[in-house]
C-alpha positions in Angstrom: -8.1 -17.7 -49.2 -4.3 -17.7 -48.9 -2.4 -16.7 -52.0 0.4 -19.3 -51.1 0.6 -23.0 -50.2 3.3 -24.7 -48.7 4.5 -28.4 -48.2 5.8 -29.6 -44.6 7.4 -33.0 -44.5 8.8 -34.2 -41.0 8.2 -36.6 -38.6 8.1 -35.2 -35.5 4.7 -33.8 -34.9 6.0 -30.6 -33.1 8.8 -29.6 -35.7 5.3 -29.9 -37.8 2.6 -28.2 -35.4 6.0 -24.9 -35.5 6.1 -24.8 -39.1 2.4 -24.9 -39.7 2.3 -22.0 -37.1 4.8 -19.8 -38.0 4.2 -20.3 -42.1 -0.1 -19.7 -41.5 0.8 -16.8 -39.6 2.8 -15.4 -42.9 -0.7 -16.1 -44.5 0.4 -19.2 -46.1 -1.9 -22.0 -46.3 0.0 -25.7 -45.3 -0.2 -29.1 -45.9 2.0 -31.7 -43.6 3.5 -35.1 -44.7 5.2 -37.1 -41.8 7.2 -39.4 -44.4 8.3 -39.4 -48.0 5.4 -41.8 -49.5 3.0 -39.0 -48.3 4.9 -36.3 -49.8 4.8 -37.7 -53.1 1.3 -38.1 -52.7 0.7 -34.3 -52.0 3.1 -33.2 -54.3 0.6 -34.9 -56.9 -2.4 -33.9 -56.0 -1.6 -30.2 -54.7 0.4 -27.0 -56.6 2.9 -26.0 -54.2 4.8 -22.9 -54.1 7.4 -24.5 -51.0 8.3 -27.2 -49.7 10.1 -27.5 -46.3 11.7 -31.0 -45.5 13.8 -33.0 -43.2 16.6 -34.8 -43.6 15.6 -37.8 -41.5 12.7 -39.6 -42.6 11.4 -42.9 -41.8 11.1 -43.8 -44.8 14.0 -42.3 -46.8 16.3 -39.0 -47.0 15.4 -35.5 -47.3 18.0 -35.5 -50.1 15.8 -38.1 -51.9 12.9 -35.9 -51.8 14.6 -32.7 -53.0 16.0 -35.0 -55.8 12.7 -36.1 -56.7 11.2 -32.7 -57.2 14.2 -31.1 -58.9 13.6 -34.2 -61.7 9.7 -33.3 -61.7 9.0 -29.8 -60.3 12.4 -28.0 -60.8 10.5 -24.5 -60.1 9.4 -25.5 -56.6 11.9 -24.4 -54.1 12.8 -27.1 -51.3 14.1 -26.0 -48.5 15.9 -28.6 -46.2 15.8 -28.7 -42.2 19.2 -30.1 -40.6 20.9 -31.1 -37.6 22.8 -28.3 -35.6 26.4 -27.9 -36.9 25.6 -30.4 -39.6 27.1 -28.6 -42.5 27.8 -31.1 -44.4 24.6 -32.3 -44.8 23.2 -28.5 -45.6 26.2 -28.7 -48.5 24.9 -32.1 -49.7 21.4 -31.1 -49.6 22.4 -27.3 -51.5 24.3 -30.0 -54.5 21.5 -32.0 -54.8 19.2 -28.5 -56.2 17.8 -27.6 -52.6 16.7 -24.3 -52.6 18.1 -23.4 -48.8 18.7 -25.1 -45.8 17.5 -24.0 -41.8 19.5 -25.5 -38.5 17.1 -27.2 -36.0 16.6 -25.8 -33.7 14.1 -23.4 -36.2 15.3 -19.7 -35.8 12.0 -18.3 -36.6 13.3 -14.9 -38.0 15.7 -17.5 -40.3 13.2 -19.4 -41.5 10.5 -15.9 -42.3 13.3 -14.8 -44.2 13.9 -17.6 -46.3 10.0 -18.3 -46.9 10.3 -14.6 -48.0 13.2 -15.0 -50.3 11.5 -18.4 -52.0 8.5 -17.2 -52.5 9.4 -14.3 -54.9 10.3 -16.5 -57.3 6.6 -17.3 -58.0 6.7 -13.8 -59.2 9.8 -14.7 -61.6 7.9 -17.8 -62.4 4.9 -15.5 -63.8 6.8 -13.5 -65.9 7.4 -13.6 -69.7 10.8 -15.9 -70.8 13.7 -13.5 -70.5 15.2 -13.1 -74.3 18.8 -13.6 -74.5 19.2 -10.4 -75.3 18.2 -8.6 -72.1 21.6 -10.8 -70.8 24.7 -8.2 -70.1 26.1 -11.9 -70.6 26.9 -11.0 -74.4 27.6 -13.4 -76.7 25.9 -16.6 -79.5 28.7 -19.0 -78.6 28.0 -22.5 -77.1 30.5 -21.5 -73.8 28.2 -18.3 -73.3 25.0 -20.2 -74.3 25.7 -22.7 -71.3 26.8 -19.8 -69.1 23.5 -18.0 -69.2 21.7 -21.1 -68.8 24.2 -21.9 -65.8 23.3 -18.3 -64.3 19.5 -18.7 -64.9 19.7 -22.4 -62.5 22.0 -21.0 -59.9 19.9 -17.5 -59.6 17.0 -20.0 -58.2 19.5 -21.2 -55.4 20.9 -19.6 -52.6 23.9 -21.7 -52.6 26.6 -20.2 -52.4 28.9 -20.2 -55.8 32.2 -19.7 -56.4 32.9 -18.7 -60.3 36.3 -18.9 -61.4 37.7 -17.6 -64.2 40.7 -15.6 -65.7 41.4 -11.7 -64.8 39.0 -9.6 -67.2 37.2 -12.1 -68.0 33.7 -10.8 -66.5 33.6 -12.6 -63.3 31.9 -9.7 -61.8 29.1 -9.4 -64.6 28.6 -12.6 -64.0 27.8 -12.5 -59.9 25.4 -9.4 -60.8 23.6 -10.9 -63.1 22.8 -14.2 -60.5 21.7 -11.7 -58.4 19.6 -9.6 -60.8 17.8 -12.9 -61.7 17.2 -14.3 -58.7 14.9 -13.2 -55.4 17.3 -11.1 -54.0 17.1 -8.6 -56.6 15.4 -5.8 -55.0 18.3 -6.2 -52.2 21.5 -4.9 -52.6 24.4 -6.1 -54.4 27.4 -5.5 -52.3 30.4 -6.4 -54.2 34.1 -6.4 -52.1 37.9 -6.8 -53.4 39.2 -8.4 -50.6 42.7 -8.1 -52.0 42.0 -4.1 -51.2 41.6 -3.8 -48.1 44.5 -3.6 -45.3 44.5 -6.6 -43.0 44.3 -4.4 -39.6 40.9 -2.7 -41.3 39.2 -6.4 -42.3 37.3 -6.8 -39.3 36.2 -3.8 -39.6 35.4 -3.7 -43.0 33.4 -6.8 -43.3 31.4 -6.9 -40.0 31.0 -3.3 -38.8 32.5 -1.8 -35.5 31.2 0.3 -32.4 32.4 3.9 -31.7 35.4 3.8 -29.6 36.3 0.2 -30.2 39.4 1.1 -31.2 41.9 4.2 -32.0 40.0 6.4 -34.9 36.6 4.6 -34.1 35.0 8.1 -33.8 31.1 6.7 -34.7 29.6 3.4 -35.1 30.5 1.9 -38.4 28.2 -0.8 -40.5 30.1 -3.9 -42.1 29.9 -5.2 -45.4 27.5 -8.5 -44.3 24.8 -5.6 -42.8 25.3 -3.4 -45.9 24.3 -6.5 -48.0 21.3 -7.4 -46.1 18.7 -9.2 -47.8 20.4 -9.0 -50.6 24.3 -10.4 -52.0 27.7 -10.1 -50.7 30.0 -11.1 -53.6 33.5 -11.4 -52.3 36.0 -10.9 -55.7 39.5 -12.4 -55.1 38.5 -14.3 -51.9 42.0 -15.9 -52.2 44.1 -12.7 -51.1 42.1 -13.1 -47.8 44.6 -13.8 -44.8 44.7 -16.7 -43.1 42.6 -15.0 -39.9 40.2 -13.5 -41.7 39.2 -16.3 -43.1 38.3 -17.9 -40.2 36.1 -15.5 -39.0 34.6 -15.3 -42.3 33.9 -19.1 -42.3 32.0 -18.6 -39.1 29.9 -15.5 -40.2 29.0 -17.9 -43.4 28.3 -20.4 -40.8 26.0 -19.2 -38.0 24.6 -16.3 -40.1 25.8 -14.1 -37.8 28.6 -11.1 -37.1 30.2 -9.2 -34.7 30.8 -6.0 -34.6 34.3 -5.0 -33.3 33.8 -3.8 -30.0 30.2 -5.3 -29.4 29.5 -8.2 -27.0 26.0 -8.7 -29.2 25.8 -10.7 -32.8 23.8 -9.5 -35.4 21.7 -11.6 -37.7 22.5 -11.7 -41.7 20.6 -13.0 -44.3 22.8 -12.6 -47.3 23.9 -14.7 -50.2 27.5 -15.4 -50.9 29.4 -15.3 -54.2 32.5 -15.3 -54.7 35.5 -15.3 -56.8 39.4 -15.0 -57.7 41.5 -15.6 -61.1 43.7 -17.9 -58.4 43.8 -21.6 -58.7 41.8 -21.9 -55.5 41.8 -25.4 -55.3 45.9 -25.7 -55.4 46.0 -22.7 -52.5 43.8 -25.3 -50.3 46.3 -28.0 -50.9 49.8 -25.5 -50.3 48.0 -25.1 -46.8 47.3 -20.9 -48.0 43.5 -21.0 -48.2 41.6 -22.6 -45.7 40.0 -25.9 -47.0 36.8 -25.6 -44.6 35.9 -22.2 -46.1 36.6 -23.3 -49.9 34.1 -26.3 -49.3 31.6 -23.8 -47.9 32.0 -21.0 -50.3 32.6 -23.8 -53.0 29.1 -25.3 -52.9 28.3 -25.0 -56.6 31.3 -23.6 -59.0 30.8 -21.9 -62.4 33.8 -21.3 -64.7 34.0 -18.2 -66.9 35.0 -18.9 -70.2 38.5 -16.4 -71.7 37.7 -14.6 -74.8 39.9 -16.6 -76.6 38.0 -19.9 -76.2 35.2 -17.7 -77.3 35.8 -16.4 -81.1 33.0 -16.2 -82.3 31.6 -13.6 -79.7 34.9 -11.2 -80.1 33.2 -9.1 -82.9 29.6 -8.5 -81.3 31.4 -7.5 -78.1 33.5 -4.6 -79.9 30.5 -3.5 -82.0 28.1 -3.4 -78.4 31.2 -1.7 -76.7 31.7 1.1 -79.8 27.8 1.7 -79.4 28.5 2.3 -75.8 31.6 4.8 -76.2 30.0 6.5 -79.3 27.2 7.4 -76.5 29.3 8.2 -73.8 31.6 10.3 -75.5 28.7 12.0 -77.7 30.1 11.2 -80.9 29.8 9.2 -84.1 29.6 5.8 -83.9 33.3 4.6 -85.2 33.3 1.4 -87.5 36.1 -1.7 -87.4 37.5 -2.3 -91.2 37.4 -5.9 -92.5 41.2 -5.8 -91.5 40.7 -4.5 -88.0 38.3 -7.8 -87.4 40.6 -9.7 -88.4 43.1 -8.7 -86.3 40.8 -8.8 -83.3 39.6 -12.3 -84.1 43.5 -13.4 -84.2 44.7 -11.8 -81.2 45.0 -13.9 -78.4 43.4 -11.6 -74.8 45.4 -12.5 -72.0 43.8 -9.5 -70.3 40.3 -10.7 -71.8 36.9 -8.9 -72.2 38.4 -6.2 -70.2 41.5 -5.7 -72.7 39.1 -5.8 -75.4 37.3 -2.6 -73.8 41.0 -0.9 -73.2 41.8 -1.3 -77.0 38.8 0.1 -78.3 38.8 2.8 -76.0 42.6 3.7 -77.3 41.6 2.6 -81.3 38.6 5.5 -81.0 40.9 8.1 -79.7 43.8 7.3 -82.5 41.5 7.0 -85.4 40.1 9.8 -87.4 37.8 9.4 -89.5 35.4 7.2 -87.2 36.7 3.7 -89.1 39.0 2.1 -86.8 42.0 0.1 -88.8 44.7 -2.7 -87.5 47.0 0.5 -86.8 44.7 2.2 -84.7 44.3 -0.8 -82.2 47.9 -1.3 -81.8 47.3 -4.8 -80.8 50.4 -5.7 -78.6 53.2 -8.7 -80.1 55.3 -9.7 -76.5 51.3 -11.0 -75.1 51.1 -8.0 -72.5 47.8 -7.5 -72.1 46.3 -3.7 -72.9 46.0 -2.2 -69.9 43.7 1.1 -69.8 45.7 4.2 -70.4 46.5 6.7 -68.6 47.0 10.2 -70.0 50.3 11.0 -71.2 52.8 12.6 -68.7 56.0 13.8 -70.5 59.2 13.5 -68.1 59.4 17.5 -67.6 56.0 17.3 -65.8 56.5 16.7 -62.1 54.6 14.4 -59.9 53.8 14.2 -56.6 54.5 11.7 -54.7 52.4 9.0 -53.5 51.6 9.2 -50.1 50.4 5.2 -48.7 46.8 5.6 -47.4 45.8 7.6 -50.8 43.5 6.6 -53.3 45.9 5.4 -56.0 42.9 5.9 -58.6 42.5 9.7 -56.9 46.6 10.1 -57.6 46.4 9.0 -60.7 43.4 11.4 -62.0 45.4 14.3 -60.1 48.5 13.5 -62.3 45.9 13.3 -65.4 44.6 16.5 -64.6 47.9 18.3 -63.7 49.4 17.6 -67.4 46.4 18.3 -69.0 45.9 21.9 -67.4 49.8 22.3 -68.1 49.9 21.1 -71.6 46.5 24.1 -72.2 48.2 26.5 -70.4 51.4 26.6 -72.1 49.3 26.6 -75.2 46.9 29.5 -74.2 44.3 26.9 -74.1 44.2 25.8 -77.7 43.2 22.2 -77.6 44.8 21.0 -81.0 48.3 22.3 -80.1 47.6 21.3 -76.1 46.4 17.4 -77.5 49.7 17.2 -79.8 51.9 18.4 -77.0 50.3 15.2 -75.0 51.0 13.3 -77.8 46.8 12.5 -77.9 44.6 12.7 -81.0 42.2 15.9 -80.6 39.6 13.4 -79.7 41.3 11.6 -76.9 41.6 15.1 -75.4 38.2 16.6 -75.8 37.0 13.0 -74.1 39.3 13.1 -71.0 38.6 16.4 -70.7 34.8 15.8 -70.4 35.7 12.3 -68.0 37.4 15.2 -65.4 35.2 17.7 -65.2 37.5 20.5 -67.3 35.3 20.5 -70.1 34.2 24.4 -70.3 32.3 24.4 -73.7 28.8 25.2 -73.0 
C-alpha cells in the first residue's frame, strides 16, 4: 500500500491519465476530480498529502480551490498547473497560499521535484510543535511574536519572499531560518551579496561558466543557482544588481533554467528564491533603477523586519544571549550588565540595529574588568553613528600597506591587525600587558584577538 495519496483536479482527461502516471510511478497512490464540486467531495472523504490543480475549471478557478483548502486544510500543499508564460496567474495562485505552481506543458523532472519537495512536509507535519525557543529569531515582543509566526507560514511555501528591513537588522537570520523550517532544509542554503560582486564576474558568478569561455576561464566553473540546488538561493541587497543582470536573473527565476557562460545547453534549477535589501525597493522600481518585472516576481510574498528600536522589550534578552555567546567563545567568565548599563541600552536608539548591539558588547567585554559591564564601558555613541565592529588599534607610526583592488579587504584588514599586534609584542619582548597598553586595548581585548588570529602561543 502506498505511503502517500495525492489529489488531481483537471479536466482534460490526458493532463489527468500524465499526472496519475508519473505521481503512481513515485509510488503515490491518486485520486482524480475533473471539476471543483468533485474536489470538494474528495477532499472530504479522503486524507490527502497533495493536491495538484488547474487553473481552468469548468466549474470555477483553480485559485478558488487553493483558497478553499488553505481556509480548511492549511497543511495540505496545492500545487497549481498554469498556462505557458502565464506568470501572472502562477503569482496570483502563489498569493492566494498555493504551495507551487508547474507550466503546462508538465516538465516531468519539474513536477518529480516539486512532489518531492511537498511531500516532506508530512514529515514536519509529524513532528512535535517547535518551542519558541529553538527560534534563532530571539525575542517575547509582539513584532517578533508575528515574525516567527510569519516565518513558520512562508517556510510551507515556495514563493518566493522578499523581507525588507533596515541594515543589521537580521534579514539574513531571517532567510535561514525559512529555510531551516521548511522542505528544503536538507538542501543547501546559498546566501549571495550581490552588491559584492564586480559586474564583468556576475554572469559568471550566478550561473556557472565553461573552461575557456573567456580570458582566465582555466576550468569549468559552477554558478550560484547549481550550488543551491534543491535547496535556497537567498540574494541579500538584490537592489545593487545592474540593470543587465537583472534581466537575466528575471529569466533564470522564470524558466527555471541557466546558462552557463560559454555553453549552448541550459541547465535545470530547482531552487527557492529569497531575497533582500535595506533599499526602498519599491521607490527604485518607480525612479526606473530596478526592474519592475523582477520586483513583482521576487516580490510575491514580502515580510518586514522589525529595527531594534521598535522592539524594546527584546533589547535586554538579546545582550544577555549574546554575553553567553562571547563568554563561550572567548573561554571566559560570563560578564554581567549593571542596572545602569540596561538602562542605557534600553534608551539608546540602534541605527546600526541587532548588529550594533553585538559590536557594543563585543567592545563593553574587552573595556570592562571585572566581568560587570557599566554605561562607561559600552561607550554608547551621542552624534547617532552606529557602532561599527572594531578594528584593532593601529597607531600612526605603524605603516600600512596599501590596498591593492582585487584584495580581500576583510584579508587586508586582518593583515594590518596582525602587523600591529606582532609589533606592539615585539617591541615589548612579548609581554602582553605592556604590548595591550601600547595598543591602547584592555589585556583582555588582546588575549581575545590574539586567539581570533591564530598568534595565541599558550599551550
Amino acid at each position: 500500500m502506498s505511503q502517500y495519496k495525492a489529489l488531481i483536479v483537471d479536466d482534460e482527461p490526458d493532463i489527468r491519465e500524465l499526472l496519475d502516471l508519473t505521481l503512481s510511478r513515485m509510488d503515490i497512490e491518486t485520486f482524480t476530480a475533473a471539476n471543483i464540486d468533485s474536489a470538494h467531495v474528495a477532499l472530504d472523504q479522503e486524507k490527502f498529502d497533495l493536491c495538484i490543480t488547474d487553473m481552468n475549471l469548468p466549474d470555477g478557478n483553480g485559485i478558488d480551490l487553493v483558497k478553499y483548502i488553505q481556509a480548511n486544510n492549511p497543511s495540505l500543499p496545492v500545487a497549481v498547473l498554469t498556462a505557458y508564460g502565464s506568470m501572472e496567474t502562477a503569482i496570483t495562485a502563489l498569493k492566494a497560499g498555493a504551495f507551487d505552481f508547474v507550466s503546462k506543458p508538465v516538465d516531468l523532472q519539474r513536477l518529480r521535484d516539486l512532489v518531492n519537495t511537498a511531500l516532506k512536509l508530512k514529515f514536519e507535519k509529524q513532528e512535535p510543535a517547535t518551542g519558541e525557543t529553538d527560534s534563532p529569531i530571539l525575542g517575547t515582543s509582539p513584532q517578533v511574536r508575528k515574525l516567527q509566526a510569519q516565518i513558520k507560514k512562508l517556510a510551507r511555501s515556495q514563493a518566493p519572499v522578499y523581507i525588507s528591513g533596515e541594515s543589521g537588522s537580521g534579514k539574513e537570520l531571517v532567510a535561514k531560518e525559512i529555510h531551516r523550517l521548511g522542505p528544503r532544509t536538507d538542501g543547501p542554503f546559498v546566501p549571495v551579496n550581490c552588491g559584492a560582486i564586480p559586474n564583468e564576474l556576475m554572469e559568471s558568478e550566478f550561473f556557472g561558466h565553461r573552461k575557456g569561455s573567456f580570458t582566465g576561464a582555466y576550468e569549468d566553473k559552477t554558478g550560484l543557482f547549481q550550488a543551491a540546488q534543491g535547496g535556497t538561493l537567498f540574494l541579500d541587497e538584490v537592489a545593487d544588481l545592474p540593470m543587465q543582470m537583472q534581466v537575466k536573473l528575471l529569466r533564470a527565476i522564470q524558466e527555471k533554467a541557466v546558462r552557463p557562460v560559454g555553453s549552448q545547453k541550459e541547465l535545470a534549477t530547482d531552487v527557492r528564491i529569497l531575497s533582500a535589501t535595506h533599499k526602498d525597493l519599491a521607490k527604485l522600481v518607480e525612479q526606473g533603477d530596478f526592474r519592475q518585472d523582477l520586483f513583482y516576481r521576487i516580490n510575491v510574498i514580502q515580510m518586514s523586519v522589525p529595527p531594534l528600536r521598535e522592539r524594546g522589550e527584546d533589547i535586554i534578552l538579546l545582550a544577555k544571549r549574546m554575553l553567553q555567546s562571547l563568554a563561550q567563545d572567548w573561554e571566559m567568565e560570563l560578564p554581567s550588565l549593571s542596572p545602569k548599563a540596561e538602562a542605557a541600552l534600553q534608551e539608546y536608539q540602534f541605527p546600526g540595529n541587532v548588529r550594533e548591539l553585538e559590536n557594543i558588547l563585543e567592545r563593553a567585554v574587552t573595556l570592562c574588568d571585572d566581568e560587570v559591564i557599566t554605561p562607561e564601558h559600552l561607550q554608547l555613541p551621542t552624534d547617532g553613528t552606529p557602532v561599527v565592529k572594531p578594528i584593532a588599534g593601529t597607531s600612526p607610526d605603524h605603516a600600512i600597506p596599501d590596498f591593492v583592488e582585487g584584495d580581500s579587504l576583510e584579508e587586508y584588514l586582518t593583515d594590518i591587525e596582525k602587523q600591529a599586534i606582532l609589533k606592539a609584542l615585539e617591541e615589548t619582548r612579548w609581554n602582553r600587558t605592556a604590548a595591550a597598553k601600547k595598543l591602547g586595548m584592555s589585556f583582555r581585548s588582546l588575549r581575545y584577538r590574539l586567539k581570533k588570529l591564530g598568534l595565541d602561543t599558550d599551550d
